[in-house]
Tab-separated table of N, CA and C in Angstrom:
chain	number	residue	atom	x	y	z
M	1	ILE	N	9.355	2.440	20.673
M	1	ILE	CA	8.694	2.761	19.418
M	1	ILE	C	7.723	1.643	19.094
M	2	ARG	N	6.489	2.006	18.850
M	2	ARG	CA	5.473	1.022	18.494
M	2	ARG	C	5.522	0.745	17.004
M	3	ASP	N	5.306	-0.503	16.652
M	3	ASP	CA	5.230	-0.864	15.248
M	3	ASP	C	3.845	-0.562	14.725
M	4	SER	N	3.786	-0.234	13.455
M	4	SER	CA	2.519	0.024	12.788
M	4	SER	C	2.478	-0.789	11.512
M	5	SER	N	1.314	-1.306	11.199
M	5	SER	CA	1.161	-1.964	9.912
M	5	SER	C	0.516	-0.971	8.964
M	6	VAL	N	0.917	-1.033	7.722
M	6	VAL	CA	0.320	-0.183	6.702
M	6	VAL	C	-0.660	-1.045	5.941
M	7	THR	N	-1.900	-0.615	5.930
M	7	THR	CA	-2.970	-1.362	5.282
M	7	THR	C	-3.439	-0.607	4.056
M	8	GLY	N	-3.547	-1.319	2.950
M	8	GLY	CA	-4.051	-0.724	1.716
M	8	GLY	C	-5.499	-1.100	1.520
M	9	VAL	N	-6.287	-0.153	1.110
M	9	VAL	CA	-7.692	-0.388	0.814
M	9	VAL	C	-7.932	0.095	-0.606
M	10	GLN	N	-8.356	-0.795	-1.477
M	10	GLN	CA	-8.524	-0.436	-2.878
M	10	GLN	C	-9.946	-0.003	-3.172
M	11	THR	N	-10.059	0.995	-4.012
M	11	THR	CA	-11.365	1.372	-4.533
M	11	THR	C	-11.428	0.896	-5.976
M	12	CYS	N	-12.610	0.865	-6.533
M	12	CYS	CA	-12.802	0.387	-7.907
M	12	CYS	C	-12.063	1.250	-8.922
M	13	ALA	N	-11.729	2.482	-8.565
M	13	ALA	CA	-11.096	3.395	-9.519
M	13	ALA	C	-9.608	3.133	-9.699
M	14	LEU	N	-9.023	2.236	-8.907
M	14	LEU	CA	-7.591	1.971	-9.011
M	14	LEU	C	-7.327	0.764	-9.899
M	15	PRO	N	-6.542	0.944	-10.965
M	15	PRO	CA	-6.199	-0.201	-11.781
M	15	PRO	C	-5.202	-1.116	-11.052
M	16	ILE	N	-5.348	-2.388	-11.279
M	16	ILE	CA	-4.486	-3.368	-10.608
M	16	ILE	C	-3.020	-3.110	-10.915
M	17	TYR	N	-2.703	-2.763	-12.166
M	17	TYR	CA	-1.300	-2.544	-12.520
M	17	TYR	C	-0.679	-1.427	-11.685
M	18	PHE	N	-1.463	-0.391	-11.356
M	18	PHE	CA	-0.923	0.706	-10.554
M	18	PHE	C	-0.647	0.253	-9.132
M	19	VAL	N	-1.553	-0.501	-8.547
M	19	VAL	CA	-1.371	-0.968	-7.170
M	19	VAL	C	-0.147	-1.877	-7.079
M	20	VAL	N	0.021	-2.772	-8.031
M	20	VAL	CA	1.202	-3.645	-8.053
M	20	VAL	C	2.471	-2.801	-8.143
M	21	ALA	N	2.501	-1.844	-9.071
M	21	ALA	CA	3.674	-0.986	-9.234
M	21	ALA	C	3.962	-0.180	-7.971
M	22	MET	N	2.914	0.288	-7.287
M	22	MET	CA	3.087	1.046	-6.049
M	22	MET	C	3.702	0.178	-4.959
M	23	PHE	N	3.234	-1.070	-4.829
M	23	PHE	CA	3.820	-1.975	-3.831
M	23	PHE	C	5.293	-2.230	-4.125
M	24	ILE	N	5.643	-2.336	-5.390
M	24	ILE	CA	7.039	-2.568	-5.765
M	24	ILE	C	7.876	-1.326	-5.492
M	25	GLN	N	7.406	-0.169	-5.935
M	25	GLN	CA	8.184	1.066	-5.826
M	25	GLN	C	8.287	1.583	-4.399
M	26	VAL	N	7.171	1.695	-3.714
M	26	VAL	CA	7.162	2.334	-2.391
M	26	VAL	C	7.510	1.347	-1.279
M	27	PHE	N	6.953	0.148	-1.351
M	27	PHE	CA	7.115	-0.804	-0.255
M	27	PHE	C	8.178	-1.861	-0.520
M	28	ARG	N	8.788	-1.818	-1.713
M	28	ARG	CA	9.906	-2.700	-2.079
M	28	ARG	C	9.535	-4.186	-2.063
M	29	HIS	N	8.296	-4.493	-2.450
M	29	HIS	CA	7.879	-5.887	-2.563
M	29	HIS	C	8.322	-6.429	-3.916
M	30	SER	N	8.507	-7.746	-3.997
M	30	SER	CA	8.774	-8.384	-5.281
M	30	SER	C	7.504	-8.308	-6.121
M	31	GLN	N	7.624	-8.554	-7.406
M	31	GLN	CA	6.450	-8.511	-8.272
M	31	GLN	C	5.425	-9.559	-7.832
M	32	THR	N	5.892	-10.745	-7.474
M	32	THR	CA	4.986	-11.809	-7.037
M	32	THR	C	4.255	-11.409	-5.772
M	33	ASN	N	4.988	-10.902	-4.794
M	33	ASN	CA	4.385	-10.480	-3.532
M	33	ASN	C	3.415	-9.315	-3.748
M	34	ALA	N	3.814	-8.362	-4.590
M	34	ALA	CA	2.958	-7.208	-4.875
M	34	ALA	C	1.653	-7.650	-5.516
M	35	LEU	N	1.716	-8.602	-6.424
M	35	LEU	CA	0.498	-9.096	-7.068
M	35	LEU	C	-0.385	-9.830	-6.065
M	36	GLU	N	0.236	-10.627	-5.181
M	36	GLU	CA	-0.546	-11.330	-4.148
M	36	GLU	C	-1.265	-10.341	-3.237
M	37	LEU	N	-0.563	-9.292	-2.802
M	37	LEU	CA	-1.186	-8.280	-1.947
M	37	LEU	C	-2.316	-7.559	-2.679
M	38	THR	N	-2.087	-7.239	-3.927
M	38	THR	CA	-3.103	-6.554	-4.722
M	38	THR	C	-4.345	-7.415	-4.879
M	39	MET	N	-4.169	-8.691	-5.134
M	39	MET	CA	-5.319	-9.581	-5.287
M	39	MET	C	-6.048	-9.767	-3.952
M	40	ARG	N	-5.307	-9.771	-2.842
M	40	ARG	CA	-5.947	-9.854	-1.529
M	40	ARG	C	-6.822	-8.623	-1.299
M	41	ILE	N	-6.307	-7.454	-1.667
M	41	ILE	CA	-7.098	-6.232	-1.535
M	41	ILE	C	-8.333	-6.315	-2.429
M	42	HIS	N	-8.144	-6.787	-3.636
M	42	HIS	CA	-9.251	-6.888	-4.589
M	42	HIS	C	-10.360	-7.808	-4.066
M	43	HIS	N	-9.967	-8.939	-3.464
M	43	HIS	CA	-10.951	-9.927	-3.016
M	43	HIS	C	-11.453	-9.705	-1.587
M	44	GLU	N	-10.564	-9.234	-0.706
M	44	GLU	CA	-10.929	-9.105	0.712
M	44	GLU	C	-11.129	-7.663	1.154
M	45	GLY	N	-10.742	-6.715	0.305
M	45	GLY	CA	-10.942	-5.309	0.634
M	45	GLY	C	-9.785	-4.652	1.351
M	46	ARG	N	-8.789	-5.436	1.770
M	46	ARG	CA	-7.628	-4.857	2.459
M	46	ARG	C	-6.507	-5.875	2.545
M	47	ALA	N	-5.291	-5.378	2.790
M	47	ALA	CA	-4.114	-6.229	2.982
M	47	ALA	C	-3.063	-5.420	3.737
M	48	VAL	N	-2.205	-6.095	4.465
M	48	VAL	CA	-1.122	-5.431	5.185
M	48	VAL	C	0.075	-5.324	4.244
M	49	ALA	N	0.483	-4.093	3.966
M	49	ALA	CA	1.609	-3.840	3.066
M	49	ALA	C	2.945	-4.069	3.755
M	50	GLY	N	2.981	-3.926	5.074
M	50	GLY	CA	4.219	-4.129	5.817
M	50	GLY	C	4.075	-3.651	7.238
M	51	ILE	N	5.051	-4.014	8.064
M	51	ILE	CA	5.079	-3.584	9.467
M	51	ILE	C	6.334	-2.749	9.660
M	52	TYR	N	6.135	-1.519	10.091
M	52	TYR	CA	7.202	-0.539	10.201
M	52	TYR	C	7.059	0.228	11.511
M	53	THR	N	8.101	0.964	11.871
M	53	THR	CA	7.941	1.910	12.964
M	53	THR	C	6.908	2.936	12.504
M	54	PHE	N	6.281	3.623	13.432
M	54	PHE	CA	5.223	4.569	13.080
M	54	PHE	C	5.717	5.614	12.085
M	55	GLU	N	6.915	6.151	12.305
M	55	GLU	CA	7.441	7.208	11.443
M	55	GLU	C	7.645	6.710	10.023
M	56	ILE	N	8.182	5.519	9.876
M	56	ILE	CA	8.405	4.967	8.534
M	56	ILE	C	7.073	4.635	7.875
M	57	ALA	N	6.132	4.109	8.646
M	57	ALA	CA	4.802	3.817	8.103
M	57	ALA	C	4.165	5.099	7.563
M	58	GLU	N	4.229	6.175	8.324
M	58	GLU	CA	3.659	7.447	7.889
M	58	GLU	C	4.335	7.948	6.617
M	59	GLN	N	5.661	7.779	6.516
M	59	GLN	CA	6.384	8.227	5.323
M	59	GLN	C	5.977	7.409	4.103
M	60	LYS	N	5.850	6.098	4.264
M	60	LYS	CA	5.445	5.238	3.148
M	60	LYS	C	4.019	5.562	2.703
M	61	ILE	N	3.150	5.832	3.654
M	61	ILE	CA	1.784	6.239	3.308
M	61	ILE	C	1.815	7.534	2.508
M	62	SER	N	2.610	8.483	2.941
M	62	SER	CA	2.731	9.757	2.243
M	62	SER	C	3.283	9.550	0.828
M	63	ASP	N	4.333	8.747	0.703
M	63	ASP	CA	4.939	8.485	-0.605
M	63	ASP	C	3.941	7.815	-1.554
M	64	ALA	N	3.225	6.811	-1.051
M	64	ALA	CA	2.260	6.088	-1.884
M	64	ALA	C	1.090	6.981	-2.270
M	65	THR	N	0.605	7.779	-1.327
M	65	THR	CA	-0.509	8.689	-1.609
M	65	THR	C	-0.107	9.734	-2.638
M	66	ASN	N	1.092	10.292	-2.481
M	66	ASN	CA	1.574	11.282	-3.453
M	66	ASN	C	1.708	10.675	-4.843
M	67	LEU	N	2.238	9.458	-4.929
M	67	LEU	CA	2.365	8.774	-6.211
M	67	LEU	C	0.994	8.577	-6.848
M	68	ALA	N	0.033	8.151	-6.059
M	68	ALA	CA	-1.326	7.937	-6.576
M	68	ALA	C	-1.939	9.243	-7.061
M	69	ARG	N	-1.780	10.311	-6.303
M	69	ARG	CA	-2.361	11.595	-6.690
M	69	ARG	C	-1.723	12.114	-7.980
M	70	GLN	N	-0.412	11.877	-8.139
M	70	GLN	CA	0.274	12.305	-9.363
M	70	GLN	C	-0.326	11.625	-10.591
M	71	HIS	N	-0.863	10.424	-10.394
M	71	HIS	CA	-1.457	9.677	-11.495
M	71	HIS	C	-2.988	9.769	-11.498
M	72	GLY	N	-3.525	10.573	-10.595
M	72	GLY	CA	-4.964	10.805	-10.566
M	72	GLY	C	-5.785	9.689	-9.943
M	73	PHE	N	-5.179	8.904	-9.040
M	73	PHE	CA	-5.883	7.785	-8.425
M	73	PHE	C	-6.196	8.065	-6.958
M	74	PRO	N	-7.370	7.631	-6.484
M	74	PRO	CA	-7.804	7.869	-5.096
M	74	PRO	C	-7.368	6.744	-4.146
M	75	LEU	N	-6.088	6.570	-3.965
M	75	LEU	CA	-5.559	5.515	-3.094
M	75	LEU	C	-5.834	5.823	-1.631
M	76	VAL	N	-6.203	4.790	-0.864
M	76	VAL	CA	-6.439	4.942	0.564
M	76	VAL	C	-5.527	3.964	1.314
M	77	LEU	N	-4.667	4.514	2.166
M	77	LEU	CA	-3.787	3.710	3.018
M	77	LEU	C	-3.924	4.211	4.436
M	78	LYS	N	-3.705	3.341	5.411
M	78	LYS	CA	-3.706	3.812	6.796
M	78	LYS	C	-2.747	2.981	7.613
M	79	ALA	N	-2.251	3.598	8.694
M	79	ALA	CA	-1.365	2.915	9.632
M	79	ALA	C	-2.210	2.462	10.818
M	80	GLU	N	-1.974	1.241	11.233
M	80	GLU	CA	-2.685	0.695	12.393
M	80	GLU	C	-1.659	0.175	13.386
M	81	ALA	N	-1.879	0.458	14.658
M	81	ALA	CA	-0.961	-0.021	15.696
M	81	ALA	C	-1.022	-1.542	15.780
M	82	GLU	N	0.127	-2.132	15.958
M	82	GLU	CA	0.207	-3.595	16.095
M	82	GLU	C	-0.026	-3.995	17.521
């Protein structure tokens, strides 16, 4: 099984508080870690949310995307092979 990293890419339409909450809820990051990842996305355009098996990465992407759509946000996540 190949590992995949989940990368978050933020658009201007996403509020920082939502991205932090998504990292905490879906990816189980601490508040401090979630804020650091969110700020990295804000400043650098992307950050690695975690390294998972491909199947788990796909599920987390689906969960995060569904959460964003429920709140009307255009979240973009992708899995990349390690």
